[in-house]
Short mmCIF file of C-alpha atoms in Angstrom, two decimals:
data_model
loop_
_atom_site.label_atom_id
_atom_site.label_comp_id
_atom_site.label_asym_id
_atom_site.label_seq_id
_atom_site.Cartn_x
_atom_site.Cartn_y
_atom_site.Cartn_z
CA UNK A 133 0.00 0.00 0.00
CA UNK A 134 1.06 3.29 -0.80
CA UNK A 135 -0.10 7.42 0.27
CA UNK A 136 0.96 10.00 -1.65
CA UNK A 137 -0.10 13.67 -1.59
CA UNK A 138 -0.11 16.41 -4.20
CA UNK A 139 -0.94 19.87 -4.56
CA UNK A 140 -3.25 20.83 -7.22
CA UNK A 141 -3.21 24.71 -8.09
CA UNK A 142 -4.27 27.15 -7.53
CA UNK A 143 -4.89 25.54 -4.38
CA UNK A 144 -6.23 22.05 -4.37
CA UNK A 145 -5.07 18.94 -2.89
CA UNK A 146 -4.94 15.20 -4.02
CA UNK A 147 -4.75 12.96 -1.74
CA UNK A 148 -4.15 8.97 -3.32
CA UNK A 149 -4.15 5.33 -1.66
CA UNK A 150 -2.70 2.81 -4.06
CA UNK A 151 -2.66 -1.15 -3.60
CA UNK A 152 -1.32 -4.17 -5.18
CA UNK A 153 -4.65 -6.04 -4.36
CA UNK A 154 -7.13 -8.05 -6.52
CA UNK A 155 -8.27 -4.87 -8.73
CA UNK A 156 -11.27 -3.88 -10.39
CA UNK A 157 -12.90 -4.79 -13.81
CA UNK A 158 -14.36 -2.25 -15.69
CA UNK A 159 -17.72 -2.87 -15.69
CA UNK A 160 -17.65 -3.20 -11.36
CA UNK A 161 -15.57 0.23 -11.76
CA UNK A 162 -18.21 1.79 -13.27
CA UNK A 163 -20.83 1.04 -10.67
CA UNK A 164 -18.92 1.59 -7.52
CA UNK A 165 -20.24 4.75 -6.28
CA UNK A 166 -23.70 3.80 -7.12
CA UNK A 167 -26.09 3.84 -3.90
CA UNK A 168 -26.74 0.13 -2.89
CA UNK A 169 -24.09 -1.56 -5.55
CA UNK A 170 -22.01 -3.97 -3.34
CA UNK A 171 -19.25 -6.85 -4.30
CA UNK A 172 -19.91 -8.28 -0.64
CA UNK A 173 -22.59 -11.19 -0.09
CA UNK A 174 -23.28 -9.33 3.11
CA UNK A 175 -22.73 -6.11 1.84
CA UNK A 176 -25.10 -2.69 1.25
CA UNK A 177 -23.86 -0.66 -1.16
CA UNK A 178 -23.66 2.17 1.63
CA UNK A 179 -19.99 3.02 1.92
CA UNK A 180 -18.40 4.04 -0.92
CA UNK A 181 -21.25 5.83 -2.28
CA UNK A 182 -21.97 7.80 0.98
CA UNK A 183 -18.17 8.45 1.00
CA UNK A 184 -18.56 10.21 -2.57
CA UNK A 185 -21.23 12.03 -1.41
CA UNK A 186 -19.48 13.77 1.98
CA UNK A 187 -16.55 14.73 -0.68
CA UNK A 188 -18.80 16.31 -3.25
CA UNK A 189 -20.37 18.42 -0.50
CA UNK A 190 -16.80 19.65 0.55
CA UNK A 191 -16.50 20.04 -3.02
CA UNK A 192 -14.05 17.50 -3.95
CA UNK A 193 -14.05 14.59 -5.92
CA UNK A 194 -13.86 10.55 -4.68
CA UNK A 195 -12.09 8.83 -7.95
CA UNK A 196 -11.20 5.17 -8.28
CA UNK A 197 -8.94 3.71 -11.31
CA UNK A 198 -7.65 0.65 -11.66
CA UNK A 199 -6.16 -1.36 -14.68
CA UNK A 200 -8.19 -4.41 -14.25
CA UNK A 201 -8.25 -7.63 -11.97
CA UNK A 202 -5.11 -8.61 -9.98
CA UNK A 203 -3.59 -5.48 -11.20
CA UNK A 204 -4.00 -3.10 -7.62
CA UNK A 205 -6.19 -0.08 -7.46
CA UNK A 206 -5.66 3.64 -6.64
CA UNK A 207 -7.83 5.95 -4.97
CA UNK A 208 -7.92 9.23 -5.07
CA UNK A 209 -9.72 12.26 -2.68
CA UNK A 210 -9.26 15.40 -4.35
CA UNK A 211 -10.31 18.99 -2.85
CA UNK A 212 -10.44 22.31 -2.90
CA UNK A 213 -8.77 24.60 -0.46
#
């Protein structure tokens, strides 16, 4: 696992967590800040979309890329000063 931070200017900040883990295909990336989309067979679909939604109303941006399974992930928080 690894945390970098970034400046964005004028005066923005990006803040990324990256991972060698299992990845995520395309289509799964597509829907994982959708309210009640889960990859969990006891999961709700809560998290990640409720954790998009506290960073748009700070007025940032919750962004997740990854090139595809077993390849690692990397998210990234960005905001505004």
């Amino acid at each position: 696992m690894a945390f970098s931070c970034r400046a964005i200017p004028p005066s923005g900040i990006a803040i990324s967590i990256s991972d060698n883990g299992s990845g995520v295909d395309p289509e799964t990336q597509s829907q994982l800040f959708t309210h009640g989309f889960t990859t969990k067979p006891d999961g709700h679909g809560f998290g990640l979309h409720g954790s998009t939604n506290a960073i748009k109303s700070a007025g940032g941006k919750l962004s997740l890329e990854s090139a595809g399974p077993n390849q690692g992930a990397t998210a990234t928080i960005t905001l505004p000063r």
